[in-house]
Coordinates of C-alpha atoms and ligand atoms in Angstrom, one line a residue:
X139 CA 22.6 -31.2 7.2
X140 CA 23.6 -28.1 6.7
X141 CA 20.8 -25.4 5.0
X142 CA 18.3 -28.3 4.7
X143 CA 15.7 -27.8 7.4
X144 CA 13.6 -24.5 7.8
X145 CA 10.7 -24.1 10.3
X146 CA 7.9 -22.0 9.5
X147 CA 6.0 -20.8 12.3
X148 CA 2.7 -19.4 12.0
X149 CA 2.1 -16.5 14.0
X150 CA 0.0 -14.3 12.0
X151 CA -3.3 -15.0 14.2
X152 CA -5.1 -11.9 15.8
X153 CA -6.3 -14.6 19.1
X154 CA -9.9 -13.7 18.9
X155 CA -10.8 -16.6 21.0
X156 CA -8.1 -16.1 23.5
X157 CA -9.8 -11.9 23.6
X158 CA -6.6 -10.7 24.4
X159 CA -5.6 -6.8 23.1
X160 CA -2.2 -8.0 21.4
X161 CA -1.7 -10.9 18.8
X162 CA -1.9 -14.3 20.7
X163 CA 1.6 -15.1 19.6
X164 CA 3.0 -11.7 21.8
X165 CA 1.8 -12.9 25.1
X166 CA 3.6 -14.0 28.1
X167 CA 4.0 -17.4 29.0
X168 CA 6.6 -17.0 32.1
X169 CA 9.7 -15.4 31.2
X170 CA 8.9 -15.1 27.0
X171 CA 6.1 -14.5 24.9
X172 CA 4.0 -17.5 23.7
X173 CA 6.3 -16.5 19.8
X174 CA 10.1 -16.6 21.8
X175 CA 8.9 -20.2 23.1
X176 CA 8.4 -21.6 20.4
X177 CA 11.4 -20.0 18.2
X178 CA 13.5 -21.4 21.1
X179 CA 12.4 -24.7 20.9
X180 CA 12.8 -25.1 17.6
X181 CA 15.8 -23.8 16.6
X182 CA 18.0 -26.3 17.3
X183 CA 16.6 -28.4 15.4
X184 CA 16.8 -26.6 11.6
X185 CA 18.7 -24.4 9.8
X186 CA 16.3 -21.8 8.9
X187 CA 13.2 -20.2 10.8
X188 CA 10.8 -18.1 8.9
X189 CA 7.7 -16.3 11.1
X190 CA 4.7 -14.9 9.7
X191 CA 3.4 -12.2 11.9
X192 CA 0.7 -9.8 11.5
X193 CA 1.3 -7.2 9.1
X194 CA 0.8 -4.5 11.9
X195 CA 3.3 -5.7 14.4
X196 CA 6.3 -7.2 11.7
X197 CA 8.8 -4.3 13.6
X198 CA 8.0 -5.5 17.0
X199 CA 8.1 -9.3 16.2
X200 CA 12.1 -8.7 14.4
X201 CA 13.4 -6.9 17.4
X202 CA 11.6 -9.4 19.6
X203 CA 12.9 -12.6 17.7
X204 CA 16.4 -10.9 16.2
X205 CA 18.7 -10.8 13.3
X206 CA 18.4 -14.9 12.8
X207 CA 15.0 -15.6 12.2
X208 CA 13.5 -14.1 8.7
X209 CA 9.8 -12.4 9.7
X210 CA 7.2 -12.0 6.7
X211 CA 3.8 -10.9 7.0
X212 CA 1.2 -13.7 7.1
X213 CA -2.4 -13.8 4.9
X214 CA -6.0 -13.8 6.2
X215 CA -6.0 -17.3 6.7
X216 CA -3.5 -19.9 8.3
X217 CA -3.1 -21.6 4.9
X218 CA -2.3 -18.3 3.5
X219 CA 0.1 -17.5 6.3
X220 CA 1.9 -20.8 5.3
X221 CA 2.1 -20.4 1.5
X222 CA 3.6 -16.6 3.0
X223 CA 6.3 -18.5 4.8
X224 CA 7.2 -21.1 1.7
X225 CA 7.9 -18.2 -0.3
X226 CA 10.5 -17.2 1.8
X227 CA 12.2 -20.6 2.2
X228 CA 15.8 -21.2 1.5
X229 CA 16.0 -23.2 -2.3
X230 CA 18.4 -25.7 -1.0
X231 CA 15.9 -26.9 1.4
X232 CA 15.3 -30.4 1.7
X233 CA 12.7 -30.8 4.7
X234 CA 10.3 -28.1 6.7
X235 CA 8.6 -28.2 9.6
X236 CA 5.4 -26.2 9.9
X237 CA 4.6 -25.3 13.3
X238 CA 2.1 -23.0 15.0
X239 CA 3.3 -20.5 17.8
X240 CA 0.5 -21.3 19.7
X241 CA 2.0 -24.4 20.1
X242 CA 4.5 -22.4 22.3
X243 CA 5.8 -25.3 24.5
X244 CA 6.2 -28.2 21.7
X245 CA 9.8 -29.6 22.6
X246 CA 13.0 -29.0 20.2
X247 CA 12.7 -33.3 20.7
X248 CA 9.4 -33.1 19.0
X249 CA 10.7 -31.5 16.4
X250 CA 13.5 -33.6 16.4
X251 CA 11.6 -37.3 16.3
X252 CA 9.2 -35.8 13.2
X253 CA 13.0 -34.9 10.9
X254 CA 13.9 -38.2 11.7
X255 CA 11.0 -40.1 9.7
X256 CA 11.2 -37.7 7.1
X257 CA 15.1 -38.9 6.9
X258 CA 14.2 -42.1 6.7
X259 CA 11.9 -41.4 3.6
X260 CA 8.5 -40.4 4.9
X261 CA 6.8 -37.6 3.1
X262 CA 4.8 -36.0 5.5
X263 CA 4.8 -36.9 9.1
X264 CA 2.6 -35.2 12.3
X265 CA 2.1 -35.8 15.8
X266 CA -0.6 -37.0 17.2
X267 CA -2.1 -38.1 20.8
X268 CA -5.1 -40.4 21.1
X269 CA -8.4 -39.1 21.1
X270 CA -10.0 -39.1 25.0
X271 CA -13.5 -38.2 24.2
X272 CA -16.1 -39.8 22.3
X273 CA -16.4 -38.0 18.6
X274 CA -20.0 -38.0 17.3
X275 CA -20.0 -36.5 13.6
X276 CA -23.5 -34.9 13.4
X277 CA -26.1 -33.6 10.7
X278 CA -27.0 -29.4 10.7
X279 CA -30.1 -30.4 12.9
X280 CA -27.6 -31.9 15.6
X281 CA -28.8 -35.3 15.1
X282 CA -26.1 -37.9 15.3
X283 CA -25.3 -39.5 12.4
X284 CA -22.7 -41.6 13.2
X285 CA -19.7 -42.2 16.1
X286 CA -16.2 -43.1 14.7
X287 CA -14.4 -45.7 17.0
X288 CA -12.6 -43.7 18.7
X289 CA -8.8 -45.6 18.6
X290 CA -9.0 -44.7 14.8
X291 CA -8.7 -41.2 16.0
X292 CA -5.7 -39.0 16.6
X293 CA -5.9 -35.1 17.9
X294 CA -3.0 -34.0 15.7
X295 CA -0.8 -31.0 16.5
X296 CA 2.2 -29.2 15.0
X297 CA 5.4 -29.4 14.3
X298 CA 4.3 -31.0 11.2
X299 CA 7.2 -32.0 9.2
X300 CA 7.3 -32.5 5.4
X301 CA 9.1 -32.9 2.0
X302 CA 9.7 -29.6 0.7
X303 CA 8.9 -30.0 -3.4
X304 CA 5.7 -32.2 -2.0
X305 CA 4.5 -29.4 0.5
X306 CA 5.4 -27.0 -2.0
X307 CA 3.1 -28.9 -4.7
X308 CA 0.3 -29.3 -2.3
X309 CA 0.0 -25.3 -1.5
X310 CA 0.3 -24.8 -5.1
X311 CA -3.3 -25.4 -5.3
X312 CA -4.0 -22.1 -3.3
X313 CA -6.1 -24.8 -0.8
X314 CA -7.4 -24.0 2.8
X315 CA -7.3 -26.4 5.6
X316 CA -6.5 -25.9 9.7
X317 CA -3.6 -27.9 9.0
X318 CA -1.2 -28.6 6.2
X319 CA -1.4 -32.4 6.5
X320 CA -4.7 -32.1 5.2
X321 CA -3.2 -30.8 1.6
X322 CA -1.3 -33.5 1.4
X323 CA -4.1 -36.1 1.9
X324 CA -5.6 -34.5 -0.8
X325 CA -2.8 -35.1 -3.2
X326 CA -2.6 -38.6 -2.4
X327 CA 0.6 -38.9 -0.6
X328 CA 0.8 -41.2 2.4
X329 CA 1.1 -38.9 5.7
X330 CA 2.3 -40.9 9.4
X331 CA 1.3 -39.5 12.8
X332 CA 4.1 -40.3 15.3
X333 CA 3.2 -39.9 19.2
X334 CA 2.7 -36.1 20.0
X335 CA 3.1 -33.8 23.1
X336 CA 0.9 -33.0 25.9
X337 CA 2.4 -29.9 26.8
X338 CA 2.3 -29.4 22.6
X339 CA -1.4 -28.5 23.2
X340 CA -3.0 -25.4 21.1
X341 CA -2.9 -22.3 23.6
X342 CA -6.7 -21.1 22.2
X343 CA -8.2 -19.7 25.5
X344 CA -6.7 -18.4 28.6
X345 CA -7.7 -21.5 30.3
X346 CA -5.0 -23.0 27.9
X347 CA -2.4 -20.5 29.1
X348 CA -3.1 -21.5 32.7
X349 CA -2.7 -25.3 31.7
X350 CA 0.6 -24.7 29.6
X351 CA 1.9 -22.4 33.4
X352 CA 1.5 -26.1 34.5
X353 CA 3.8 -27.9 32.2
X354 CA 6.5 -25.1 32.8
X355 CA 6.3 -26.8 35.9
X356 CA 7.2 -23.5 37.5
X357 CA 6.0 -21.6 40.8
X358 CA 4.3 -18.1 40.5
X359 CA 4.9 -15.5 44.1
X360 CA 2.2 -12.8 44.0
X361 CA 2.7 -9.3 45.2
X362 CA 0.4 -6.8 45.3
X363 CA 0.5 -2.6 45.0
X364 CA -1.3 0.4 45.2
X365 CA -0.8 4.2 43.4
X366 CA -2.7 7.0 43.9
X367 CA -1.9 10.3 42.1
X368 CA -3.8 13.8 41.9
X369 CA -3.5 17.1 39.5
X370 CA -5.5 20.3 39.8
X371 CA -7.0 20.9 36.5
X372 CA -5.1 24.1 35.0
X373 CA -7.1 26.2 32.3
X374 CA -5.5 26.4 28.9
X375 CA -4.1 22.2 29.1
X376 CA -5.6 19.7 27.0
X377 CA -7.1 16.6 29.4
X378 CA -5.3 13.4 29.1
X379 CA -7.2 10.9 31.3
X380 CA -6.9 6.6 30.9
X381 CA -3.9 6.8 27.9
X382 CA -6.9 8.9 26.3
X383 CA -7.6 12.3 25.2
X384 CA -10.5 14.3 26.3
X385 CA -11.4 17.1 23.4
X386 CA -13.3 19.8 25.0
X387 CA -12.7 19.1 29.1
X388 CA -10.4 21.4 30.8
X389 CA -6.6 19.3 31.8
X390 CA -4.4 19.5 34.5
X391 CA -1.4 21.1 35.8
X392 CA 2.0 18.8 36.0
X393 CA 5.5 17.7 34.8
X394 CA 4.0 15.1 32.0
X395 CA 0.5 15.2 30.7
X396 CA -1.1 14.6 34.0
X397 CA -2.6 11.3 33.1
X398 CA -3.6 10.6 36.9
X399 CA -5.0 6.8 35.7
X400 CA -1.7 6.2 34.1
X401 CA 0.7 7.5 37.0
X402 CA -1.4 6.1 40.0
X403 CA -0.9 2.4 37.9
X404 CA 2.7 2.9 37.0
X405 CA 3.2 3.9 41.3
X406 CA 0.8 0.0 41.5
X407 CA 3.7 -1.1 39.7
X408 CA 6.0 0.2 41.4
X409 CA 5.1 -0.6 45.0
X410 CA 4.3 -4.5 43.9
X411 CA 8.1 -4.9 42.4
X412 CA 9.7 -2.8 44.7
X413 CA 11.4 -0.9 42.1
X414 CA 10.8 2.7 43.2
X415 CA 8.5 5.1 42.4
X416 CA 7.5 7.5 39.7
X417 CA 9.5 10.2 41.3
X418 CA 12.6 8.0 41.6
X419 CA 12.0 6.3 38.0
X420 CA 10.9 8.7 36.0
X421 CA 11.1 12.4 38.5
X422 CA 12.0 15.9 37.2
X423 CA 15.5 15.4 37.4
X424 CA 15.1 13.0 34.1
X425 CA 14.3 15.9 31.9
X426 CA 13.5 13.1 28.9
X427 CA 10.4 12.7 30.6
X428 CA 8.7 16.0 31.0
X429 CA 5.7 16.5 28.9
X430 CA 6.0 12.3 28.4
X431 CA 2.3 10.8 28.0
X432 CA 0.5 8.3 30.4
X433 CA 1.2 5.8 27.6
X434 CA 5.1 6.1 27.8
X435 CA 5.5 5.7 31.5
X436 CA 3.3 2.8 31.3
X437 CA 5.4 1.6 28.8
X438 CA 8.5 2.3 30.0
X439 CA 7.3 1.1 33.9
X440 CA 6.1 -2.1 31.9
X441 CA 9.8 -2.4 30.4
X442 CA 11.3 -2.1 33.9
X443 CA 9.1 -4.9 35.7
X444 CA 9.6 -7.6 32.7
X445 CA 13.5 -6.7 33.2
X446 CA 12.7 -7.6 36.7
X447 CA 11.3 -10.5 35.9
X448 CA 7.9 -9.8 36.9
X449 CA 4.3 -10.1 35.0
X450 CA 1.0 -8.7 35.8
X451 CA -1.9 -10.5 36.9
X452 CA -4.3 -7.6 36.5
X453 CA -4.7 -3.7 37.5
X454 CA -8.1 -2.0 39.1
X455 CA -7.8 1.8 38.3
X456 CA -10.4 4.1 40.2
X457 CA -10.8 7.2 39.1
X458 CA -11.9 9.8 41.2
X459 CA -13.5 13.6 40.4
X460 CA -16.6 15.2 38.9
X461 CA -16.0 15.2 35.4
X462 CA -14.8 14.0 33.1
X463 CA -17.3 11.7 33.0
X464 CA -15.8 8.2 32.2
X465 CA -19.2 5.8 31.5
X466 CA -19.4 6.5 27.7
X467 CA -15.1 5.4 27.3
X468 CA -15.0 3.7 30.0
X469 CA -14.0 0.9 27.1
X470 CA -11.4 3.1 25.5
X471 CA -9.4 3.9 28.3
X472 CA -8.9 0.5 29.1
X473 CA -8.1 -1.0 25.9
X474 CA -5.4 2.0 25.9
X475 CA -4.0 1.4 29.0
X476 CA -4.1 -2.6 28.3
X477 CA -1.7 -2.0 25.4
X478 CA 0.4 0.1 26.6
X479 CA 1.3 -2.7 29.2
X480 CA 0.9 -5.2 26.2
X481 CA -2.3 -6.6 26.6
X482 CA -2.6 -6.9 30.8
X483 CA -5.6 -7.2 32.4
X484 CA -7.1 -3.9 33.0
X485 CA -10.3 -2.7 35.1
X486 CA -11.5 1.1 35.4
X487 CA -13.6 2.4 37.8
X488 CA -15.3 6.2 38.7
X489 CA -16.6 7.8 41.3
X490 CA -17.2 10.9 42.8
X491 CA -16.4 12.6 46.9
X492 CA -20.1 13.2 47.7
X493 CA -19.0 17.3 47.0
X494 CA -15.8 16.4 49.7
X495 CA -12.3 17.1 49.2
X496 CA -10.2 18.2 46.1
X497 CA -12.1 16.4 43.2
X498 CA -15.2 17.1 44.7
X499 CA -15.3 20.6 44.6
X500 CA -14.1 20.2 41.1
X501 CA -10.2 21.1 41.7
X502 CA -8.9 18.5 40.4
X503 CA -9.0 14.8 39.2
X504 CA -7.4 11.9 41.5
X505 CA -7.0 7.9 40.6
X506 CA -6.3 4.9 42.7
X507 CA -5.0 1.9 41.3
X508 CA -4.2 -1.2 42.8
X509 CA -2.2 -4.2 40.7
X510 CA -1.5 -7.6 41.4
X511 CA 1.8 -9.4 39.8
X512 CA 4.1 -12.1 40.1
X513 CA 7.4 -13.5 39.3
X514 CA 7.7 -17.5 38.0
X515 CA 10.5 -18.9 39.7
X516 CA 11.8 -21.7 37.6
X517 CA 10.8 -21.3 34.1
X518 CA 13.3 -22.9 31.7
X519 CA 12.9 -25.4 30.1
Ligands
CTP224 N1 -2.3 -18.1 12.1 C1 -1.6 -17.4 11.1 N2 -2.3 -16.7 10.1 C2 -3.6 -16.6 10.2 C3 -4.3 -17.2 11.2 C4 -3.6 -18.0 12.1 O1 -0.4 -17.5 11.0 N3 -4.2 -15.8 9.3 C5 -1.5 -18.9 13.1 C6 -1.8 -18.4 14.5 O2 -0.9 -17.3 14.8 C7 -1.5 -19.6 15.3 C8 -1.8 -20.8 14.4 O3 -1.9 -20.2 13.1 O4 -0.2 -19.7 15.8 C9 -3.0 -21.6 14.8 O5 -4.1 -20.7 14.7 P1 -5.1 -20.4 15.9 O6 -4.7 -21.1 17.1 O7 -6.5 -20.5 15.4 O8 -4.7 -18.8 16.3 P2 -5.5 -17.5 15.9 O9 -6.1 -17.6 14.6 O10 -4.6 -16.4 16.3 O11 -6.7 -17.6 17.0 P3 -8.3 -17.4 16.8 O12 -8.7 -18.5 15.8 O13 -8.8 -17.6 18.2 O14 -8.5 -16.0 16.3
MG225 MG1 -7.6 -19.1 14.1

């Protein structure tokens, strides 16, 4: 079957539902991001794999995904992510299979039953599971007006596999729909639903994610750490505080840019994985790091747990001194420290000594930060 099957998978979605600061397809779902699940799964099971990703992020998702699979940038829409990811398909194609990446834990057997209808002649063919709750289709005043018997209903999900010349036909028309089955409805062509997935569900909020931990069927050991780290403020230095600049405040005195958020949650880090400390990691006798910003060694501390096989739960940071003072971005330090440890939850905290102490008579600023990770212990599949 050689160069006959490609997969598209959408992943050009920004996850506004799931509120997450990275592209739903880039988080972690155990020991891969929700993207490298579903790429795994599916390979085996075609010849070609296309990915749309977001424009912004089409470096990180090649040297995430490798050499193999062909990345494109998707559209504004998923439709117009798809029609992205037919361009790109291989002419001797005979069969694809759109899929979402959402759909992280769909099985390569999925995948696999849906190929074997459409080798058997079927145009278009989707899973599907039966509908559990009642569906009431309603007027815009709410009113009911009518209920659909519910065994006529399926809740359909991807991989949805199709002829390629047909699919190709059916986007010609530039049309939008959640799903790509729907464009084929629409030009008449007959399309089956075969029995679907459980664990194929949509990952749409983070109560998803927790439900998808589930059919990993893994275990998840918590540790916890705490960082604290302080710099005198030195005239003459820009401030760097929470991965942010501070025009106009007076910085600090250090080996790096004295980030005192960002060191205090890298030494978190540290003392939850037992893998060091900042000294030991990242210490003046690793000249490659002097002058380095907050958000590098959160990076690079955030490279070093993953290795280890660990993931963050979340991170309090408490920041401790006079000025600057945080309130007005409070927001913007923590979506900057978030991505620099790819989307974690992050909360930020200030407060002052009461006049006690080094930050409170105004020599210097201090943090505390305390994180909470964990390591999945059986997470292939
Ligand atoms: N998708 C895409 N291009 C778009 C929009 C969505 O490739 N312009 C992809 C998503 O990445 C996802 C799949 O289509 O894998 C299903 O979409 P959905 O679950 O709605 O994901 P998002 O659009 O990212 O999420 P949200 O609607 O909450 O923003
Ligand atoms: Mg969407």
């Amino acid at each position: 079957m050689s160069g006959q099957v490609t997969a598209i998978i959408a992943a050009a979605g920004s996850g506004l539902r799931f509120g997450a600061d990275v592209p739903k397809a880039l988080i972690q779902l155990g020991n891969r991001t929700l993207i490298e699940h579903a790429v795994a799964a599916i390979s085996p099971a075609v010849d070609q794999v296309i990915v749309t990703a977001p424009e912004t992020h089409l470096a990180h998702f090649q040297a995430l995904l490798g050499d193999a699979v062909t990345v494109v940038a998707g559209g504004q829409t998923r439709s117009e992510s798809v029609r992205a990811g037919l361009a790109a398909v291989n002419s001797d194609t005979k069969y694809v299979l759109i899929h979402d990446a959402a759909r992280a834990l769909a099985s390569t057997e999925l995948a696999k039953r849906v190929l074997a209808e459409l080798e058997i002649g079927e145009v278009a063919v989707i899973p599907g599971l039966l509908q559990v709750d009642t569906i009431k289709i309603v007027d815009q005043n709410g009113y009911v007006t009518s209920t659909p018997n519910r065994l006529d209903l399926r809740n359909v999900q991807t991989p949805q596999g199709f002829d390629f010349s047909v699919l190709k036909a059916a986007h010609a028309t530039n049309g939008e729909s959640t799903d790509d089955a729907a464009l084929i409805e629409k030009t008449g062509n007959k399309v089956l639903v075969i029995t679907g997935e459980e664990k194929a569900l949509k990952i749409t909020t983070p109560a998803d994610l927790a439900t998808a931990y589930n059919f990993l069927g893994t275990n998840r050991e918590f540790f916890t750490g705490v960082g604290v780290d302080s710099h005198a403020f030195e005239a003459g230095r820009e401030l760097w505080l929470g991965c942010i600049n501070w025009p106009g405040e007076v910085g600090v005195a250090g080996h790096s840019d004295g980030d005192v958020a960002a060191h205090s949650i890298c030494d978190s880090l540290f003392a939850a994985t037992g893998l060091g400390d900042l000294g030991s990691n990242f210490g003046v006798d690793r000249p490659e790091y002097a002058g380095a910003s907050g958000t590098k060694l959160l990076n690079e501390t955030y490279a070093l747990i993953t290795e280890a096989g660990f993931e963050i739960s979340n991170i309090t940071v408490q920041i401790i001194g006079n000025r600057p003072k945080m309130a007005a971005r409070r927001k913007e330090a923590i979506t900057a420290i978030s991505a620099a440890l790819n989307g974690a939850q992050v909360s930020l905290l200030a407060t002052t000594t009461d006049g006690l102490g080094l930050t409170g008579e105004g020599k210097g600023i201090s943090a505390i930060a305390s994180a909470l990770v964990f390591k999945v212990s059986s997470n292939d599949r």
